[in-house]
Coordinates of C-alpha atoms in Angstrom, one line a residue:
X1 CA -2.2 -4.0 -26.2
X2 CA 1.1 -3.7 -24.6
X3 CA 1.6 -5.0 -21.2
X4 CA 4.9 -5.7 -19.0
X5 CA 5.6 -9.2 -17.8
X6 CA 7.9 -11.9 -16.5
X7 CA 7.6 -15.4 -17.9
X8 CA 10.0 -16.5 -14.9
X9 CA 11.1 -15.4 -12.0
X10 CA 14.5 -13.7 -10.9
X11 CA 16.0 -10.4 -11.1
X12 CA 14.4 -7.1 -12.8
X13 CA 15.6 -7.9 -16.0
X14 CA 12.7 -10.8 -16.4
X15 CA 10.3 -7.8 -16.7
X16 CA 10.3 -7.4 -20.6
X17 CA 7.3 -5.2 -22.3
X18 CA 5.1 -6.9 -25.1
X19 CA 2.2 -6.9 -27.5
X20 CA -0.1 -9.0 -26.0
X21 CA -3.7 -9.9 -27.2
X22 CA -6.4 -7.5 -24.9
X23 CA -8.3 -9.5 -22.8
X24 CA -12.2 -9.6 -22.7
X25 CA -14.1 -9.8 -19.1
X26 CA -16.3 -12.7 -18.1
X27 CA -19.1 -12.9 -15.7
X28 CA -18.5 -10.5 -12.6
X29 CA -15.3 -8.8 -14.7
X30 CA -14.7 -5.7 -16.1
X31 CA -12.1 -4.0 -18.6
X32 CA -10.5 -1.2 -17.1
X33 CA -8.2 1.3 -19.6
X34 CA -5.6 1.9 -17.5
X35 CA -4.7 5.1 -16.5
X36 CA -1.8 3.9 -13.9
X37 CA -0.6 1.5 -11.4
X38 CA 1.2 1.3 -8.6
X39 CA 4.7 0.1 -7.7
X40 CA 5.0 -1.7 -4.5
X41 CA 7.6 -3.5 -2.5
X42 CA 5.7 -6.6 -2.9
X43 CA 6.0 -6.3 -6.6
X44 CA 9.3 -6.6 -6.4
X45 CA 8.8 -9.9 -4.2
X46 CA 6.8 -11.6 -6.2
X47 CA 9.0 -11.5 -9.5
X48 CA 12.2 -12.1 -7.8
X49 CA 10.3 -15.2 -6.5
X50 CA 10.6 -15.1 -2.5
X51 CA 7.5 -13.3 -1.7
X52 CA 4.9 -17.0 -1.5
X53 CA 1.9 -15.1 -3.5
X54 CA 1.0 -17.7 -6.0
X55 CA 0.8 -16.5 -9.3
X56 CA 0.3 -17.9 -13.1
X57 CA 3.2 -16.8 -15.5
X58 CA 3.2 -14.8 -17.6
X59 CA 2.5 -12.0 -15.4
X60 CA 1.4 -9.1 -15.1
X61 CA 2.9 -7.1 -12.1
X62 CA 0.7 -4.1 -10.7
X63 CA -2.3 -4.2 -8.0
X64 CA -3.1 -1.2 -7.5
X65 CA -4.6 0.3 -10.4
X66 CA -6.9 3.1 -11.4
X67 CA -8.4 3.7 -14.8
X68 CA -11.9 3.9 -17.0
X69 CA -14.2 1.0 -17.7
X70 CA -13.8 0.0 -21.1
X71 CA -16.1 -3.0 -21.1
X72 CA -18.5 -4.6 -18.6
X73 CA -18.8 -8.8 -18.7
X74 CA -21.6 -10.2 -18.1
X75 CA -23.7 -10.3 -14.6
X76 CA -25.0 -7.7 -11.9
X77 CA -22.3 -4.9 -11.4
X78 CA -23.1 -1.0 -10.7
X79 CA -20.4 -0.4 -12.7
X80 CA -20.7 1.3 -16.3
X81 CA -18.2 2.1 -19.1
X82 CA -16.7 5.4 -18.8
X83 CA -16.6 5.3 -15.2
X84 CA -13.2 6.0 -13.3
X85 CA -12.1 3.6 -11.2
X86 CA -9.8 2.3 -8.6
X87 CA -8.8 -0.5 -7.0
X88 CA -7.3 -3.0 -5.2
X89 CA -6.4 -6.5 -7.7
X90 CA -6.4 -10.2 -6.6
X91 CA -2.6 -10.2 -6.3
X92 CA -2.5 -13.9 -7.9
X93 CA -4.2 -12.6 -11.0
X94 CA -2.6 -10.3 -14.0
X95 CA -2.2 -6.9 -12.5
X96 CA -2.4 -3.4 -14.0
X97 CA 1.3 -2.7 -15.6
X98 CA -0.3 -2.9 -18.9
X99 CA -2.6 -0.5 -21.3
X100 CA -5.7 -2.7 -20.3
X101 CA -6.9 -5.2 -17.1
X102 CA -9.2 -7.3 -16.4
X103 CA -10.6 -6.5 -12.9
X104 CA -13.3 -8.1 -10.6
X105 CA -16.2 -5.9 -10.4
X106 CA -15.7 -6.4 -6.9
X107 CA -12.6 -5.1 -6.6
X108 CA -13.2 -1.8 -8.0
X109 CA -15.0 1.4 -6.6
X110 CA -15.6 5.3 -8.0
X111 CA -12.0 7.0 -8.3
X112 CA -11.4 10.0 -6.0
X113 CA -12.4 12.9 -8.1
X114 CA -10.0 15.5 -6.2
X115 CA -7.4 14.1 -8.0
X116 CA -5.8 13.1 -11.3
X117 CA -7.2 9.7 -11.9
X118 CA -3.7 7.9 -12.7
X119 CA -2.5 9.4 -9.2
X120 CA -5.7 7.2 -7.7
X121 CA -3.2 4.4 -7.8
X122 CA -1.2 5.4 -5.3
X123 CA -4.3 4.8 -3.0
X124 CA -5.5 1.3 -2.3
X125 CA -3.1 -1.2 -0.6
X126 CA -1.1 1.1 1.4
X127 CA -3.6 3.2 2.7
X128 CA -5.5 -0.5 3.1
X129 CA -2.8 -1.4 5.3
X130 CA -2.6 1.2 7.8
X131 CA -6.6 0.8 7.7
X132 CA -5.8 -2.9 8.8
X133 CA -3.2 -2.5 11.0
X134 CA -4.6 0.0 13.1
X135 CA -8.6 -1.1 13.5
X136 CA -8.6 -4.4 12.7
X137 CA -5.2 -5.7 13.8
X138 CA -4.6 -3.4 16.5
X139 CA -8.0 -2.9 17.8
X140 CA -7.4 0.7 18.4
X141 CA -9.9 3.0 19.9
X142 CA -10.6 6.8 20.5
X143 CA -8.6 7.7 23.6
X144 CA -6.0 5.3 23.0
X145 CA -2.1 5.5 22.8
X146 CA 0.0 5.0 19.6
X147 CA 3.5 4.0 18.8
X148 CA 4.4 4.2 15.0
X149 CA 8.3 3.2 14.2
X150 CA 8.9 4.1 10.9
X151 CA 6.2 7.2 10.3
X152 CA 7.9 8.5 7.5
X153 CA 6.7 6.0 5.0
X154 CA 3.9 6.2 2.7
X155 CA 1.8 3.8 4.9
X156 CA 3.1 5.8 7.9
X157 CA 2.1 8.7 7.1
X158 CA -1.8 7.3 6.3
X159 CA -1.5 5.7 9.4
X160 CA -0.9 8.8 11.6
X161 CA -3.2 10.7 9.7
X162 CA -6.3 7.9 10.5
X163 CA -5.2 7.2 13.8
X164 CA -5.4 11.1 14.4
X165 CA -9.0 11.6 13.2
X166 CA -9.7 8.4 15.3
X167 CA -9.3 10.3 18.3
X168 CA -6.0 8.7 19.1
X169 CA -2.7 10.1 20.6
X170 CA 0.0 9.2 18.0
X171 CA 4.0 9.2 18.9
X172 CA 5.9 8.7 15.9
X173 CA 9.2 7.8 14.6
X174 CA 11.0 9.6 11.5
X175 CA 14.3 11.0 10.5
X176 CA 15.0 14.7 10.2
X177 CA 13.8 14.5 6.5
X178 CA 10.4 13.4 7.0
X179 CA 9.6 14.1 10.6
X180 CA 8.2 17.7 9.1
X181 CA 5.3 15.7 7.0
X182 CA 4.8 13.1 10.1
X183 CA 3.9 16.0 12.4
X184 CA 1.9 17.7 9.2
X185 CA -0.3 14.0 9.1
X186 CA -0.9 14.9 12.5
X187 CA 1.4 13.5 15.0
X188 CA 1.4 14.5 18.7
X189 CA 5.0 13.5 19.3
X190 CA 7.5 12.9 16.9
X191 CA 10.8 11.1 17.8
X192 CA 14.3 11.2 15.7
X193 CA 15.2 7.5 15.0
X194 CA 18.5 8.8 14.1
X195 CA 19.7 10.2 17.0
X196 CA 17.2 9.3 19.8
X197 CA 16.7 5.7 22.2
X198 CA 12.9 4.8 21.4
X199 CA 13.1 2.9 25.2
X200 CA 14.2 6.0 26.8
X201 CA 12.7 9.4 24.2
X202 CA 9.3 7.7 24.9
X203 CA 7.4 9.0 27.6
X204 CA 5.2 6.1 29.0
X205 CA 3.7 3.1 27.6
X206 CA 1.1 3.0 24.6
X207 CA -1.4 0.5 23.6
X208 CA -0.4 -0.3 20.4
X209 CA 3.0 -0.6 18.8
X210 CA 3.1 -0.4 15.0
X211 CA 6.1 -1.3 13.4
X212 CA 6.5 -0.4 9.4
X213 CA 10.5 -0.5 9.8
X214 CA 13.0 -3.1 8.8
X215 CA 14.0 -3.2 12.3
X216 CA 16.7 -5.9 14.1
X217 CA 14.8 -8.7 15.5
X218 CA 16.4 -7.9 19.1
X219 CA 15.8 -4.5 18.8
X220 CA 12.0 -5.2 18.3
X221 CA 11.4 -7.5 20.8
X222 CA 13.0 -5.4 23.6
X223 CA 10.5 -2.8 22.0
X224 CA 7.9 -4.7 23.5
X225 CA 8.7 -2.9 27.1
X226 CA 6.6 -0.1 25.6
X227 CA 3.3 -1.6 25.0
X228 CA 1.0 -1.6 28.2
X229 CA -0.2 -5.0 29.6
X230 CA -3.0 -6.7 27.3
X231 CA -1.7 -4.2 24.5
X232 CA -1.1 -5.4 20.7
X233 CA 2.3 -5.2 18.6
X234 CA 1.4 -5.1 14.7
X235 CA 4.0 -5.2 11.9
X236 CA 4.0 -5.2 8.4
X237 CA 7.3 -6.8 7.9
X238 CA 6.5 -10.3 7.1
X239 CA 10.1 -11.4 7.2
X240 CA 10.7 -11.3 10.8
X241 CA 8.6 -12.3 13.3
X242 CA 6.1 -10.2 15.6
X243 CA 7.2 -10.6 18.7
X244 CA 4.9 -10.3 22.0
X245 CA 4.6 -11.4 25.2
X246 CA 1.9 -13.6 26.8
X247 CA 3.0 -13.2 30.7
X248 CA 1.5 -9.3 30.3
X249 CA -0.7 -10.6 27.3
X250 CA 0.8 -8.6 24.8
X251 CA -0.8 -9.8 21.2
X252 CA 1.3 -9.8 18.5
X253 CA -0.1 -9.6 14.8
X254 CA 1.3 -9.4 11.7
X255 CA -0.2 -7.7 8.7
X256 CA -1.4 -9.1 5.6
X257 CA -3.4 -6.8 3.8
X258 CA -6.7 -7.9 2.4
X259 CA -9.0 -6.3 -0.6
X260 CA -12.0 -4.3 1.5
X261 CA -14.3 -2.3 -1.2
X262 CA -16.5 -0.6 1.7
X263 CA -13.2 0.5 3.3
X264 CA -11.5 1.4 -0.3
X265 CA -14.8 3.8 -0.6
X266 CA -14.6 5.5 3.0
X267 CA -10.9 5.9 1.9
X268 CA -11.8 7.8 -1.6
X269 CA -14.2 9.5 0.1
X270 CA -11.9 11.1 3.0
X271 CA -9.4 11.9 -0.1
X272 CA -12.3 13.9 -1.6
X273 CA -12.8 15.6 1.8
X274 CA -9.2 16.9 1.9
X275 CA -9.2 14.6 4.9
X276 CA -6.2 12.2 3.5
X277 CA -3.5 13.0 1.1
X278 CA -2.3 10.8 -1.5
X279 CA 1.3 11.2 -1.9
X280 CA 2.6 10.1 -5.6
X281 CA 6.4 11.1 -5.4
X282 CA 7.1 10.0 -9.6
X283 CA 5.3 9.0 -12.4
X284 CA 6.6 7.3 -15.5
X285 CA 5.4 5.4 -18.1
X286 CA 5.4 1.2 -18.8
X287 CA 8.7 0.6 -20.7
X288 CA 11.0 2.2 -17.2
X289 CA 8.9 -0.4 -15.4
X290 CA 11.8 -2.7 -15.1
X291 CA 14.6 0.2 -13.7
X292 CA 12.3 1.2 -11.2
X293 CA 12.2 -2.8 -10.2
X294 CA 16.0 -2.9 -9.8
X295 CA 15.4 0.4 -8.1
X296 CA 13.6 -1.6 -5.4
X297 CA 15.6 -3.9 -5.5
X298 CA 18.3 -1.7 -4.4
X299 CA 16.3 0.1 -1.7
X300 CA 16.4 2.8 -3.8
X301 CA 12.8 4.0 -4.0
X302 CA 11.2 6.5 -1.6
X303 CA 7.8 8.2 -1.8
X304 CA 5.3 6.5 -4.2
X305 CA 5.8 5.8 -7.9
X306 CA 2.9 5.7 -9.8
X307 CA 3.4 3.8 -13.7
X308 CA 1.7 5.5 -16.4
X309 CA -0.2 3.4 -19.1
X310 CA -0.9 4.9 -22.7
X311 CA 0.2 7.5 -25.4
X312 CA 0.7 10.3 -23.0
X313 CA 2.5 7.9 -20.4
X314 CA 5.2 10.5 -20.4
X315 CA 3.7 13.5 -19.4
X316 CA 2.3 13.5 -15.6
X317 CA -1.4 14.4 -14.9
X318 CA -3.2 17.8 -14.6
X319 CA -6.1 17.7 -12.1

């Protein structure tokens, strides 16, 4: 099969594509025929070396993947050849940037079917994360207040859109070119970063701040001001600290997302519902893997970019 992987760390040009043997699953693993994966941020951390996931090399980059079982290992799984799946990969393990994968059982679940399968990629860690930050880091409830800096984002924009069903008021940030598709997820108030002073365009104080933006640690902290007392700050930006403060007993938690398979399936199903969009912005196939890397690299990437596996890689999906 052919697969993409660095052999050492560094710079996108370490990705290299290559005929490697096709693995075969072991107890509690399946084969999965890859229809796509996912690019992420992450990905981009982990080959260049500074982002502390361990991993074996070679590697495969690529953990979010959706595809059909090709082969079930040995063991109890519900699982079956032919069925379409998604999921959410061990990010230490080989990930889906090749033709073929080998997948925990555990780690996969029943594809959306409202979709094309190799957009079901786009799904799992992002849409995991807003999951995380909002209900388990952030303790939100119905009734609540929301902050969310940096809305415009593909995990912003599943954040709004699950804080909103929750029954929570959401006040987001986005620029002029996305605030359209922030108030569309089902914001109530949508500020202009660009031109507006969160401390002063924010009417009142929320519960939770969630920050998704690469913001100036100053700037955060004196964002703090917003969040009532006994409220939570959550970020997703690993590289600078979450700041809080424990005289008004402000939490502060940072997110790192975690596999969830019951939560992955509520997530498919609200897709299915037409309750949660799943924005896929390019697809293209393995061998422009490494551009889109140096892409990222660059801060070049916005939306979500999808990476075709197969014959047909080329040509994007019909429904």
């Amino acid at each position: 099969m052919q697969a993409v992987r660095f052999h050492e760390v560094g710079g996108p040009e370490v990705l290299r594509i290559e005929d490697v043997e096709r693995p075969v699953p072991g107890a509690g693993e399946v084969l999965v025929r890859v229809a796509a994966s996912a690019y992420n941020a992450a990905d981009n951390g982990m080959r260049g070396g500074f982002l502390p996931i361990p991993v074996v090399l070679p590697h495969v980059p690529g953990y979010d993947v959706s595809g059909t079982v090709e082969e079930v290992g040995p063991g109890d799984t519900d699982l079956r050849v032919g069925d379409a799946v998604v999921g959410f990969l061990p990010m230490e393990r080989d990930g889906g940037a090749a033709e073929f994968v080998l997948a925990p059982a555990e780690s996969l679940v029943a594809a959306p079917t409202s979709i094309p399968l190799a957009d079901a990629a786009a799904l799992p860690s992002v849409a995991l994360t807003a999951w995380q930050a909002l209900f388990d880091d952030g303790r939100l409830t119905a009734g609540q207040r929301l902050l969310i800096v940096g809305a415009g984002g593909v995990v912003g924009k599943y954040a709004v859109r699950l804080a909103e069903r929750a029954g929570v008021e959401v006040v987001a940030t986005a620029s002029p070119r996305s605030a359209e598709a922030v108030r569309a997820a089902g914001a109530d108030v949508v500020v202009d970063h660009t031109t507006d002073d969160l401390l002063t365009a924010v009417d009142g104080q929320v519960d939770v701040l969630l920050n998704l933006a690469p913001l100036d640690p100053e700037r955060f902290a004196a964002l703090v001001a917003l969040v009532r007392d006994g409220g939570t700050v959550v970020s997703t930006t690993a590289f600078i600290s979450t700041p809080g403060d424990d005289a008004r007993d402000v939490r502060a938690a940072t997110v790192f997302v975690q596999p969830n398979r019951a939560r992955l399936v509520e997530l498919v199903r609200l897709v299915d519902a037409g309750e949660l969009h799943v924005e896929v912005t390019r697809r293209i196939p393995l061998a422009d893997l490494p551009a889109l890397h140096a892409e990222g690299a660059a801060g070049r990437i916005a939306g979500k970019v999808v990476v075709l596996a197969g014959p047909d890689a080329t040509a994007a999906p019909s429904a």
